[in-house]
Coordinates of C-alpha atoms in Angstrom, one line a residue:
M168 CA 127.3 67.7 67.6
D169 CA 124.4 69.4 65.9
L170 CA 121.7 71.1 67.9
P171 CA 118.4 69.2 68.3
D172 CA 115.6 70.4 66.0
I173 CA 113.6 71.8 68.9
V174 CA 116.6 73.7 70.3
Q175 CA 117.6 74.9 66.8
A176 CA 114.1 76.2 66.3
R177 CA 114.2 78.2 69.6
V178 CA 117.6 79.7 68.5
S179 CA 116.2 80.7 65.1
T180 CA 113.1 82.2 66.8
L181 CA 115.4 84.4 69.0
E182 CA 117.4 85.5 65.9
K183 CA 114.2 86.5 64.1
Q184 CA 112.9 88.3 67.2
L185 CA 116.1 90.3 67.4
S186 CA 116.0 91.3 63.7
K187 CA 112.4 92.3 64.0
C188 CA 113.2 94.2 67.2
K189 CA 115.9 96.2 65.5
R190 CA 113.5 97.4 62.8
Q191 CA 110.8 98.3 65.3
L192 CA 113.3 100.3 67.3
V193 CA 114.3 102.4 64.2
R194 CA 110.6 103.1 63.5
L195 CA 109.9 104.2 67.1
Y196 CA 113.1 106.3 67.2
Y197 CA 112.0 108.4 64.3
S198 CA 108.4 108.6 65.3
D199 CA 109.3 110.9 68.2
E200 CA 107.6 108.5 70.7
C201 CA 110.3 108.6 73.3
D202 CA 108.3 106.8 76.0
R203 CA 107.3 103.9 73.7
F204 CA 110.8 103.7 72.3
E205 CA 112.4 103.4 75.8
Q206 CA 109.7 101.0 77.0
F207 CA 110.1 98.8 73.9
R208 CA 113.9 98.9 74.3
D209 CA 113.9 98.0 78.0
E210 CA 111.2 95.3 77.8
V211 CA 111.5 93.7 74.4
F212 CA 115.1 94.2 73.4
I213 CA 116.5 93.3 76.9
G214 CA 113.9 90.6 77.1
I215 CA 115.4 88.8 74.1
L216 CA 118.8 88.8 75.8
K217 CA 117.3 87.4 78.9
D218 CA 115.5 84.7 77.0
T219 CA 118.8 83.7 75.3
C220 CA 120.6 83.4 78.7
A221 CA 117.6 81.4 80.0
L222 CA 117.9 78.9 77.1
V223 CA 121.6 78.3 77.9
H224 CA 120.8 77.9 81.6
E225 CA 118.2 75.3 80.9
A226 CA 120.7 73.2 79.0
E227 CA 123.2 73.5 81.9
L228 CA 120.7 72.2 84.4
V229 CA 120.1 69.0 82.4
R230 CA 123.8 68.7 81.4
A231 CA 122.9 68.7 77.8
P232 CA 125.6 67.2 75.5
Y233 CA 125.0 69.9 73.0
L234 CA 125.8 72.7 75.5
A235 CA 129.0 73.9 73.8
E236 CA 127.2 74.3 70.4
L237 CA 124.3 76.1 72.1
A238 CA 126.7 78.4 73.9
K239 CA 128.3 79.4 70.6
A240 CA 124.9 80.1 69.0
A241 CA 123.7 82.1 72.0
D242 CA 127.0 84.0 72.0
N243 CA 126.4 85.1 68.4
I244 CA 123.0 86.4 69.3
L245 CA 124.3 88.3 72.3
D246 CA 127.3 89.7 70.4
D247 CA 124.9 90.9 67.7
A248 CA 122.6 92.6 70.2
I249 CA 125.5 94.2 72.2
A250 CA 127.1 95.5 69.0
Y251 CA 123.8 97.0 67.9
S252 CA 123.1 98.6 71.2
H253 CA 126.5 100.4 71.1
G254 CA 126.1 101.5 67.5
R255 CA 128.9 99.3 66.2
Q256 CA 127.0 97.6 63.4
S257 CA 126.1 98.7 59.9
D258 CA 122.5 97.9 60.3
S259 CA 122.3 100.3 63.3
S260 CA 123.1 103.3 61.0
G261 CA 119.4 104.1 61.1
L262 CA 119.8 105.4 64.7
E263 CA 121.6 108.6 65.3
E264 CA 122.9 107.4 68.7
A265 CA 123.5 104.1 70.5
L266 CA 120.6 102.5 72.4
Y267 CA 122.4 102.7 75.7
D268 CA 125.3 104.5 77.2
L269 CA 125.4 101.8 79.8
M270 CA 123.2 98.7 79.3
P271 CA 121.2 97.3 82.2
S272 CA 122.1 93.8 83.5
W273 CA 120.4 91.0 81.6
A274 CA 122.5 87.9 82.4
H275 CA 121.2 87.6 86.0
D276 CA 118.2 85.7 87.2
D277 CA 117.3 85.9 90.9
A278 CA 114.8 83.0 90.5
Q279 CA 117.5 80.7 89.1
N280 CA 120.1 81.4 91.8
R281 CA 122.1 83.9 89.6
P282 CA 121.3 87.1 91.7
L283 CA 121.9 90.7 91.0
V284 CA 123.3 92.3 94.1
L285 CA 122.1 95.9 94.3
D286 CA 123.5 98.9 96.0
K287 CA 120.3 100.7 96.7
D288 CA 121.9 103.9 98.1
A289 CA 124.0 104.3 94.9
A290 CA 120.9 104.4 92.7
K291 CA 119.3 107.2 94.6
F292 CA 121.0 110.1 93.0
P293 CA 123.1 109.8 89.7
L294 CA 125.4 112.7 90.6
A295 CA 128.8 112.5 92.2
H296 CA 128.6 113.6 95.8
A297 CA 131.5 116.0 95.2
A298 CA 129.3 118.1 92.9
L299 CA 126.3 118.0 95.2
E300 CA 127.3 121.1 97.2
S301 CA 127.8 123.1 94.0
L302 CA 124.3 122.0 92.8
M303 CA 122.6 123.0 96.0
Q304 CA 124.1 126.5 95.8
L305 CA 122.0 127.3 92.6
P306 CA 119.2 129.8 93.3
I307 CA 116.5 127.4 92.0
F308 CA 117.3 125.0 94.8
K309 CA 117.5 127.7 97.4
C310 CA 114.0 128.8 96.5
A311 CA 112.3 125.5 95.9
W312 CA 112.1 124.0 99.4
V313 CA 110.3 120.9 98.2
Q314 CA 113.0 120.1 95.6
V315 CA 115.7 120.4 98.3
V316 CA 113.8 118.0 100.6
K317 CA 113.5 115.4 97.8
I318 CA 117.2 115.6 96.9
N319 CA 118.2 115.3 100.5
E320 CA 116.1 112.1 100.7
M321 CA 118.0 110.7 97.7
T322 CA 121.6 111.6 98.9
T323 CA 123.8 109.7 101.2
K324 CA 123.1 110.4 104.9
A325 CA 125.6 111.9 107.3
W326 CA 127.9 109.5 109.0
D327 CA 126.3 108.0 112.1
P328 CA 128.7 106.6 114.8
A329 CA 125.8 104.5 116.1
L330 CA 125.9 102.4 113.0
K331 CA 129.4 101.1 113.8
R332 CA 129.2 97.3 114.0
H333 CA 132.2 97.1 116.4
P334 CA 134.1 99.6 118.5
K335 CA 137.2 98.9 116.4
S336 CA 135.4 99.5 113.1
T337 CA 137.3 102.2 111.1
K338 CA 135.7 105.6 110.9
L339 CA 136.1 105.5 107.2
A340 CA 133.4 102.7 106.9
Q341 CA 129.8 103.4 106.4
F342 CA 127.3 100.6 107.1
R343 CA 123.8 100.1 105.9
T344 CA 121.1 100.9 108.4
N345 CA 119.1 97.7 107.7
S346 CA 122.0 95.3 107.9
S347 CA 120.8 91.8 108.7
L348 CA 124.3 90.2 109.0
T349 CA 125.0 88.5 112.3
R350 CA 128.4 87.9 113.9
T351 CA 129.6 84.3 114.3
T352 CA 132.6 82.8 116.2
K353 CA 132.9 80.0 113.6
R354 CA 134.2 82.4 110.9
P355 CA 136.0 85.1 112.8
L356 CA 138.0 86.5 109.9
A357 CA 134.9 87.0 107.7
T358 CA 133.3 88.7 110.6
R359 CA 136.2 91.1 111.0
V360 CA 136.1 91.9 107.3
L361 CA 132.4 92.8 107.4
D362 CA 132.9 94.8 110.6
A363 CA 135.7 96.8 108.9
R364 CA 138.0 96.3 111.8
C365 CA 141.1 97.4 110.0
E366 CA 144.1 99.8 110.1
V367 CA 144.5 102.3 107.3
S368 CA 147.8 103.5 105.9
S369 CA 148.7 105.4 102.8
S370 CA 151.7 106.2 100.7
R371 CA 152.3 108.4 97.7
C372 CA 152.8 106.9 94.2
S373 CA 152.8 107.8 90.5
V374 CA 149.5 108.2 88.7
P375 CA 148.2 104.6 88.9
I376 CA 147.0 102.4 86.1
R377 CA 146.8 98.8 87.4
F378 CA 148.1 96.6 90.2
L379 CA 150.2 93.5 89.3
T380 CA 150.5 90.6 91.7
G381 CA 152.2 87.3 91.7
P382 CA 150.5 84.0 92.5
D383 CA 152.5 83.5 95.7
G384 CA 151.8 87.0 97.0
T385 CA 155.4 87.9 97.8
F386 CA 155.3 91.2 95.9
L387 CA 152.9 93.8 94.6
A388 CA 153.7 96.0 91.5
L389 CA 151.8 99.1 90.3
T390 CA 152.0 100.3 86.8
G391 CA 151.6 104.0 86.4
M392 CA 152.5 107.3 84.8
R393 CA 154.8 110.2 85.7
G394 CA 157.0 112.8 84.2
V395 CA 155.8 115.8 82.1
K396 CA 152.0 115.6 81.8
N397 CA 152.2 112.1 83.1
R398 CA 153.5 110.8 79.7
S399 CA 156.3 108.5 81.0
P400 CA 155.6 104.8 81.8
H401 CA 156.5 104.0 85.4
W402 CA 156.0 101.2 87.9
I403 CA 156.5 100.7 91.6
L404 CA 157.5 97.4 93.2
H405 CA 156.4 96.8 96.8
S406 CA 158.4 93.8 98.1
Q407 CA 157.6 91.9 101.2
S408 CA 160.4 90.8 103.4
A409 CA 160.4 88.5 106.4
S410 CA 160.4 91.5 108.8
C411 CA 157.8 93.4 106.9
T412 CA 154.1 92.6 106.8
L413 CA 153.1 95.7 104.9
Y414 CA 154.1 96.6 101.4
L415 CA 153.9 100.3 102.0
L416 CA 157.0 100.8 104.1
P417 CA 159.4 103.3 102.3
S418 CA 162.3 100.9 102.7
E419 CA 160.5 98.2 100.8
R420 CA 159.5 100.3 97.8
Y421 CA 161.4 100.5 94.5
Y422 CA 160.7 102.9 91.6
H423 CA 161.5 102.1 88.0
E424 CA 161.0 103.6 84.6
P425 CA 160.6 101.0 81.8
R426 CA 162.1 102.3 78.6
L427 CA 159.0 102.0 76.3
A428 CA 158.5 104.3 73.3
D429 CA 154.8 104.9 73.6
V430 CA 153.5 107.3 76.2
A431 CA 151.6 105.9 79.1
S432 CA 147.9 106.3 79.6
H433 CA 144.9 104.9 81.4
D434 CA 143.0 102.0 79.8
F435 CA 140.0 104.2 79.1
A436 CA 142.0 106.3 76.7
R437 CA 141.6 103.5 74.2
H438 CA 137.9 104.2 74.0
P439 CA 137.2 107.9 73.5
H440 CA 133.5 107.3 72.9
L441 CA 133.3 105.8 76.4
K442 CA 135.6 108.3 78.0
S443 CA 133.5 111.2 76.9
Q444 CA 130.7 110.1 79.1
N445 CA 132.8 110.5 82.3
P446 CA 134.6 113.8 82.7
Y447 CA 136.3 112.6 85.9
L448 CA 138.7 110.5 83.8
D449 CA 141.3 113.1 82.9
D450 CA 144.3 111.0 81.8
T451 CA 144.0 111.4 78.1
H452 CA 147.7 111.4 77.2
G453 CA 148.8 109.2 74.4
K454 CA 147.4 106.2 72.7
S455 CA 148.8 103.3 74.6
A456 CA 148.1 101.7 78.0
L457 CA 150.9 100.2 80.0
L458 CA 150.1 96.6 80.4
G459 CA 151.9 94.0 82.5
S460 CA 152.3 90.4 83.6
T461 CA 154.6 88.7 86.1
V462 CA 156.7 85.6 86.6
E463 CA 157.3 85.5 90.3
A464 CA 159.6 82.5 90.4
R465 CA 162.0 84.1 87.9
R466 CA 161.6 87.6 89.3
L467 CA 160.5 88.8 85.9
I468 CA 158.0 91.4 85.0
F469 CA 156.7 91.9 81.4
L470 CA 155.6 95.4 80.5
G471 CA 154.2 96.3 77.1
D472 CA 152.9 99.1 74.9
D473 CA 151.3 99.0 71.5
D474 CA 154.5 98.0 69.8
C475 CA 156.5 95.6 72.0
I476 CA 156.9 93.8 75.3
K477 CA 160.0 94.2 77.4
S478 CA 161.0 92.0 80.3
Y479 CA 162.9 93.1 83.3
E480 CA 164.5 91.2 86.2
W481 CA 163.7 93.0 89.4
G482 CA 165.6 90.8 91.9
S483 CA 167.1 87.5 93.0
S484 CA 166.1 85.1 95.7
T485 CA 168.0 87.2 98.3
E486 CA 167.6 90.8 97.2
V487 CA 165.7 93.3 95.2
Y488 CA 167.7 95.2 92.7
E489 CA 168.0 99.0 92.9
D490 CA 167.7 99.3 89.1
L491 CA 165.8 97.0 86.7
F492 CA 167.9 94.6 84.8
P493 CA 166.6 94.4 81.1
V494 CA 166.3 90.9 79.8
H495 CA 164.2 90.5 76.6
T496 CA 162.4 92.5 73.9
L497 CA 159.4 90.9 72.2
D498 CA 157.9 92.1 69.0
T499 CA 154.1 92.4 69.3
K500 CA 153.4 95.3 66.9
H501 CA 150.2 93.7 65.6
Y502 CA 149.0 92.5 69.0
Q503 CA 147.9 95.3 71.3
G504 CA 145.6 93.4 73.7
P505 CA 146.1 91.8 77.1
M506 CA 149.1 89.6 77.8
M507 CA 149.9 86.8 80.2
V508 CA 152.8 84.4 81.0
L509 CA 151.9 80.7 80.7
P510 CA 153.3 78.0 83.1
D511 CA 155.8 76.8 80.5
G512 CA 157.4 80.3 80.4
S513 CA 156.0 81.4 77.1
V514 CA 154.3 84.7 76.6
V515 CA 150.9 85.2 74.8
R516 CA 149.3 88.4 73.8
A517 CA 145.9 88.9 72.1
G518 CA 145.3 90.8 68.9
K519 CA 142.5 91.1 66.4
G520 CA 141.2 87.6 65.7
M521 CA 144.2 85.8 67.0
L522 CA 146.9 85.3 69.7
A523 CA 150.6 85.6 69.4
K524 CA 152.7 83.1 71.3
I525 CA 156.4 83.8 72.0
K526 CA 158.3 80.8 73.4
S527 CA 161.8 81.4 72.1
F528 CA 163.4 84.5 73.5
D529 CA 166.4 84.8 71.2
T530 CA 167.2 88.5 71.8
R531 CA 169.1 89.8 74.8
R532 CA 168.5 93.3 75.8
H533 CA 171.1 96.1 75.6
D534 CA 169.8 99.5 76.6
P535 CA 172.5 102.1 76.2
E536 CA 169.9 104.5 75.1
K537 CA 166.5 105.3 76.6
I538 CA 164.7 103.7 73.6
E539 CA 166.0 100.5 72.3
P540 CA 166.2 100.3 68.4
S541 CA 165.8 96.5 68.3
S542 CA 162.4 95.2 67.1
G543 CA 162.7 92.2 69.4
S544 CA 161.8 88.5 69.1
A545 CA 159.1 87.7 66.6
P546 CA 156.1 85.5 67.7
T547 CA 156.9 81.8 67.6
S548 CA 153.3 80.8 66.7
H549 CA 149.9 82.3 66.1
I550 CA 146.6 81.0 67.4
K551 CA 143.5 82.1 65.4
F552 CA 140.0 82.7 67.0
F553 CA 138.0 80.7 64.5
D554 CA 134.7 81.4 66.4
H555 CA 135.5 85.1 66.7
P556 CA 137.7 86.1 63.7
S557 CA 136.9 89.8 64.2
S558 CA 137.4 89.8 68.0
N559 CA 139.7 92.5 69.2
P560 CA 140.2 92.0 72.9
A561 CA 141.6 95.0 74.8
P562 CA 141.8 95.8 78.5
G563 CA 139.4 98.7 78.1
S564 CA 136.7 97.0 76.1
P565 CA 133.1 97.4 77.2
S566 CA 132.8 93.7 78.1
S567 CA 135.5 93.7 80.8
H568 CA 138.8 95.3 81.4
L569 CA 140.0 93.5 84.5
L570 CA 139.9 89.9 85.6
Q571 CA 140.6 89.1 89.3
L572 CA 141.4 85.4 89.8
S573 CA 140.7 83.6 93.1
K574 CA 143.6 82.0 94.8
T575 CA 141.3 80.0 97.1
D576 CA 139.0 78.7 94.5
P577 CA 140.6 78.4 91.0
H578 CA 137.2 78.1 89.4
L579 CA 136.2 81.6 90.3
F580 CA 137.2 84.9 88.8
L581 CA 135.8 88.4 89.1
S582 CA 135.5 90.9 86.3
A583 CA 135.2 94.7 86.5
C584 CA 133.2 95.9 83.5
N585 CA 132.7 99.2 81.7
D586 CA 128.9 98.7 81.7
G587 CA 129.0 99.4 85.5
F588 CA 128.8 95.9 86.8
A589 CA 131.2 93.6 88.6
R590 CA 130.5 89.9 87.8
L591 CA 131.6 86.8 89.6
Y592 CA 132.1 83.8 87.2
D593 CA 132.5 80.1 87.8
T594 CA 134.4 78.4 84.9
R595 CA 132.0 75.4 85.3
Y596 CA 129.1 77.5 84.2
S597 CA 128.5 79.7 81.1
L598 CA 126.7 82.6 82.8
P599 CA 127.9 84.8 85.7
V600 CA 127.1 83.4 89.1
V601 CA 126.7 86.8 90.8
T602 CA 126.3 90.3 89.3
F603 CA 127.2 93.3 91.5
H604 CA 125.6 96.6 90.7
A605 CA 128.4 99.1 91.0
R606 CA 127.8 102.0 88.7
G607 CA 125.2 104.0 90.7
Q608 CA 123.5 105.0 87.4
N609 CA 126.1 106.2 84.9
E610 CA 129.6 105.0 85.8
F611 CA 132.0 102.4 84.9
C612 CA 133.1 99.8 87.4
E613 CA 136.7 101.0 87.6
A614 CA 138.2 98.2 89.6
A615 CA 137.4 95.0 91.5
A616 CA 139.1 92.6 93.9
L617 CA 138.0 89.2 95.1
A618 CA 138.6 88.1 98.7
H619 CA 137.9 84.8 100.4
P620 CA 138.0 85.3 104.2
N621 CA 137.1 82.0 105.8
N622 CA 136.3 80.7 102.3
I623 CA 133.4 83.1 101.9
P624 CA 133.7 85.1 98.6
R625 CA 133.6 88.9 99.0
S626 CA 133.7 91.4 96.2
Y627 CA 135.4 94.8 96.6
H628 CA 134.5 97.1 93.7
T629 CA 134.6 100.8 93.0
T630 CA 133.7 103.6 90.6
V631 CA 135.4 106.9 90.0
K632 CA 132.8 109.5 91.0
A633 CA 131.7 107.6 94.1
E634 CA 135.2 107.9 95.7
Q635 CA 134.6 104.9 97.9
I636 CA 135.1 101.1 97.9
K637 CA 132.0 98.9 98.2
C638 CA 132.0 95.4 99.8
G639 CA 129.4 92.9 98.7
C640 CA 128.7 89.3 99.1
S641 CA 126.8 86.8 97.0
R642 CA 123.5 86.7 98.8
S643 CA 122.9 90.2 100.1
S644 CA 123.0 93.8 99.0
V645 CA 126.1 96.0 99.5
R646 CA 126.5 96.3 103.3
L647 CA 129.7 98.3 103.6
R648 CA 131.3 101.3 102.0
I649 CA 134.8 102.5 102.7
G650 CA 135.4 106.2 101.9
N651 CA 138.6 107.5 100.3
G652 CA 138.3 111.2 100.9
N653 CA 138.6 113.1 97.6
N654 CA 140.4 110.2 95.9
A655 CA 139.1 108.1 93.1
V656 CA 140.1 104.5 93.1
R657 CA 141.8 103.3 90.0
S658 CA 142.9 99.7 91.0
L659 CA 142.3 97.2 93.8
A660 CA 144.3 94.2 95.0
W661 CA 143.7 91.8 97.9
D662 CA 146.5 90.2 99.8
A663 CA 145.2 87.0 101.4
S664 CA 148.3 86.3 103.4
N665 CA 148.1 89.6 105.3
N666 CA 144.3 90.1 105.0
S667 CA 145.0 93.5 103.4
L668 CA 143.2 95.4 100.6
Y669 CA 145.3 97.8 98.5
A670 CA 143.7 100.7 96.6
A671 CA 145.6 102.8 94.1
T672 CA 143.9 106.2 94.1
K673 CA 144.2 109.6 92.4
C674 CA 142.5 112.9 93.3
S675 CA 140.3 114.0 90.4
Y676 CA 140.5 117.6 91.5
V677 CA 144.2 118.1 90.9
N678 CA 145.6 118.2 87.4
S679 CA 149.1 117.0 86.2
S680 CA 150.5 120.4 87.1
G681 CA 149.4 120.2 90.7
Q682 CA 146.6 122.8 90.3
N683 CA 143.4 122.4 92.2
R684 CA 140.0 122.6 90.6
K685 CA 136.6 122.2 92.1
Y686 CA 138.3 121.0 95.3
R687 CA 136.1 119.7 98.1
P688 CA 138.2 119.6 101.3
A689 CA 137.0 117.4 104.1
R690 CA 135.7 118.9 107.4
S691 CA 137.1 117.2 110.4
L692 CA 134.6 117.4 113.3
N693 CA 134.9 116.2 116.8
N694 CA 132.4 113.7 118.2
Q695 CA 130.1 116.2 119.7
Q696 CA 129.9 118.3 116.6
R697 CA 129.4 115.3 114.4
Q698 CA 126.6 114.0 116.6
T699 CA 124.9 117.4 116.7
E700 CA 125.1 117.8 112.9
Y701 CA 123.6 114.4 112.4
E702 CA 120.7 115.0 114.7
T703 CA 119.8 118.6 113.8
K704 CA 120.9 118.9 110.1
T705 CA 119.6 115.9 108.3
G706 CA 117.9 118.3 105.9
N707 CA 120.9 120.5 105.5
Q708 CA 122.0 121.5 102.0
T709 CA 125.6 120.3 102.6
N710 CA 127.0 116.9 102.1
T711 CA 128.5 115.7 105.4
Q712 CA 129.7 112.3 104.2
A713 CA 133.3 113.5 104.3
A714 CA 133.0 114.5 107.9
A715 CA 133.6 111.0 109.2
G716 CA 137.3 111.3 109.7
L717 CA 138.2 111.0 106.0
S718 CA 141.0 113.4 106.7
T719 CA 142.8 110.4 108.2
L720 CA 143.8 109.4 104.7
G721 CA 145.1 112.9 103.9
T722 CA 142.4 114.1 101.5
R723 CA 144.8 116.5 99.9
K724 CA 147.0 113.7 98.6
T725 CA 146.9 113.8 94.9
I726 CA 148.0 110.2 94.3
S727 CA 148.4 107.5 96.8
V728 CA 148.3 103.8 97.6
I729 CA 145.9 103.0 100.5
C730 CA 146.3 99.8 102.5
L731 CA 143.5 98.5 104.7
T732 CA 144.8 95.7 106.9
V733 CA 142.1 93.6 108.7
E734 CA 142.7 93.2 112.4
T735 CA 144.4 89.9 113.1
I736 CA 142.7 87.2 115.0
A737 CA 145.3 87.1 117.7
S738 CA 144.9 90.7 118.6
V739 CA 141.2 90.4 119.4
S740 CA 140.1 89.6 122.9

C-alpha cells in the first residue's frame, strides 16, 4: 500500500535534509573550519539518521499497516547516507576523504528501550595495550610527569584479585569495579557465566578464519589457512563423541585440505580500504576468503572460494572419516558472497543484485588431481533483489560480516560489524534491539557469539587489538573481560550443550615464517608480587594487565583454539 500523505511528507523532508546536509558538509570541509565541520557532521548528519530510525520505530509501536513500505523508504535514506559517509557515491567526490573511518551508532535509542551498551574502559585510550609500553618509553613521556599521570588514568588498571566475584572465577577474567550484578539461586547457570567460573584449555590450529557449527551442536569446524605464507585453504573438524565433552582432545580432531584453486585469506582482505586502518590484520594473501556452510544430518560441509563451491562428506553416523570424501562441485563464478544450505537441501549463494540457487547436483566429484578441472553444476535458478539491484553482499562488508543465530530463541540473531559494534536483532522488529559498543575507538568488531544461559541473552564480542573477549548483557554495560594473552581473537562460537565458549586466536606478533616482532611476553607473578605491584605501582609506566596469569594460555602460542567451559551445576556445592 502507499504511504499516507503525512508520512510521505516526513520521508520527503528527511530526503531534502540529507541532500542539503551533503552540500553544507562540502562547504565546511573546504572552508578549513574543522571544528564546525565535525560538529555539523556529528550533530546534523547523524541526527538525520536517528530521525529516520525514529520514524520507523513510531510506525512499529502503532503496528502501522504501511510499515513495510516505510521501512523500504527509510532503507533508501540510510543506504544513501552510509554510502556518502564512506565515499562510495559520485556526489561525495567533493570530499577528499570519507566522513568517517568508523561511524558512530545511530540506530539505538535508550529512551525507546533500544539501548547502546557501552564499554567505558575501552573508550579511555584508543591505543592497543600491547603498544602502550613502547609509547611510555619515549623521552617526552618520561619528562612530562603530568602527561604520564593522565595516560595512566585512561589505561586499564592492574589485575586486582579482590575483584573476583567467586573463588572459582578464572584468573583470566577482569571484572568491573562498580558491578551491580547480584547472584541468584533461581538462575545458577547465568550466575556462573557472569562469575567466569570456567576451565580453560587450548590447542594449536591453522591460521583461523571462521567457525562453522551445526544446528545440533554435534561438531565444530574451523576454516583456516596454512602452507607457504598461509596460502592454502584448510579446515579442522572437532567431533564430539559420547565419551568426550570437549572438542579439543587430539583424538577427536581431524585436519583436511579442501582442493580449492583460490588462495585462502581473511575476510578483511576483500576490503583493502578498511584493512589499511588496522595494521594488526596481517593476512593479506590472495583475493578470496574461504567460506563455508554445513549440513549436519548428511555429514556434509560446503566450502567455497570466488569461483566455485565444493562439498565434502566428513563422516557417517558411526564414524568420522580420516580423509574427506569429495561429493559435489557447484559453479558459482558470478556469486562471491555468503552461502547457506536450505532445509530442502538446496544451496544458495549471494552475488551482486541476486541469489543463485542450486538444487540439482548433477556432477559427481572425481579428484585425481589437486585442482579439479570441472566447472561444476550450474545454478538451477536465480533470485533477483528488486529492491536492491546493486547490492553486493559479502562477509566482509561494512554492514556486518558475521551473523550468530540463537538456538534458544529463533527470533534473535547477533551481528559482528566492521563499524565496531555488535548488534542484537529481533526479526519481529526493524531496528536492532541492543547495540554493543565493542571497538574501543577505532577497531572492527572481529567476532561475536550469542549465548542463552538460563534463557538470558549474553553477548560475547571481541576486537583484534584489545586481545580480550568481552561479555555484555542487554541492560548493563560490559561487566566482564576475558584476556587471551598476546592472542587476537578471530572467531567465536558458543556450545550450549556443554556451556563452552570457543575462541579461534592468532598472535599478531608472529608472522607466517614464525618470526617475532614487537613481542610482549607476559610476566607471571606470584600472589604477593601481584598484590604489591597493584598497591604500590598504580602509577607505574608499565602495563600489568598481562600479569594476571595469562601465561596459563601459553602466550607464545602463535595460533590456537581456546575453550572456556563453564563450571557445571553438579560440581558446585
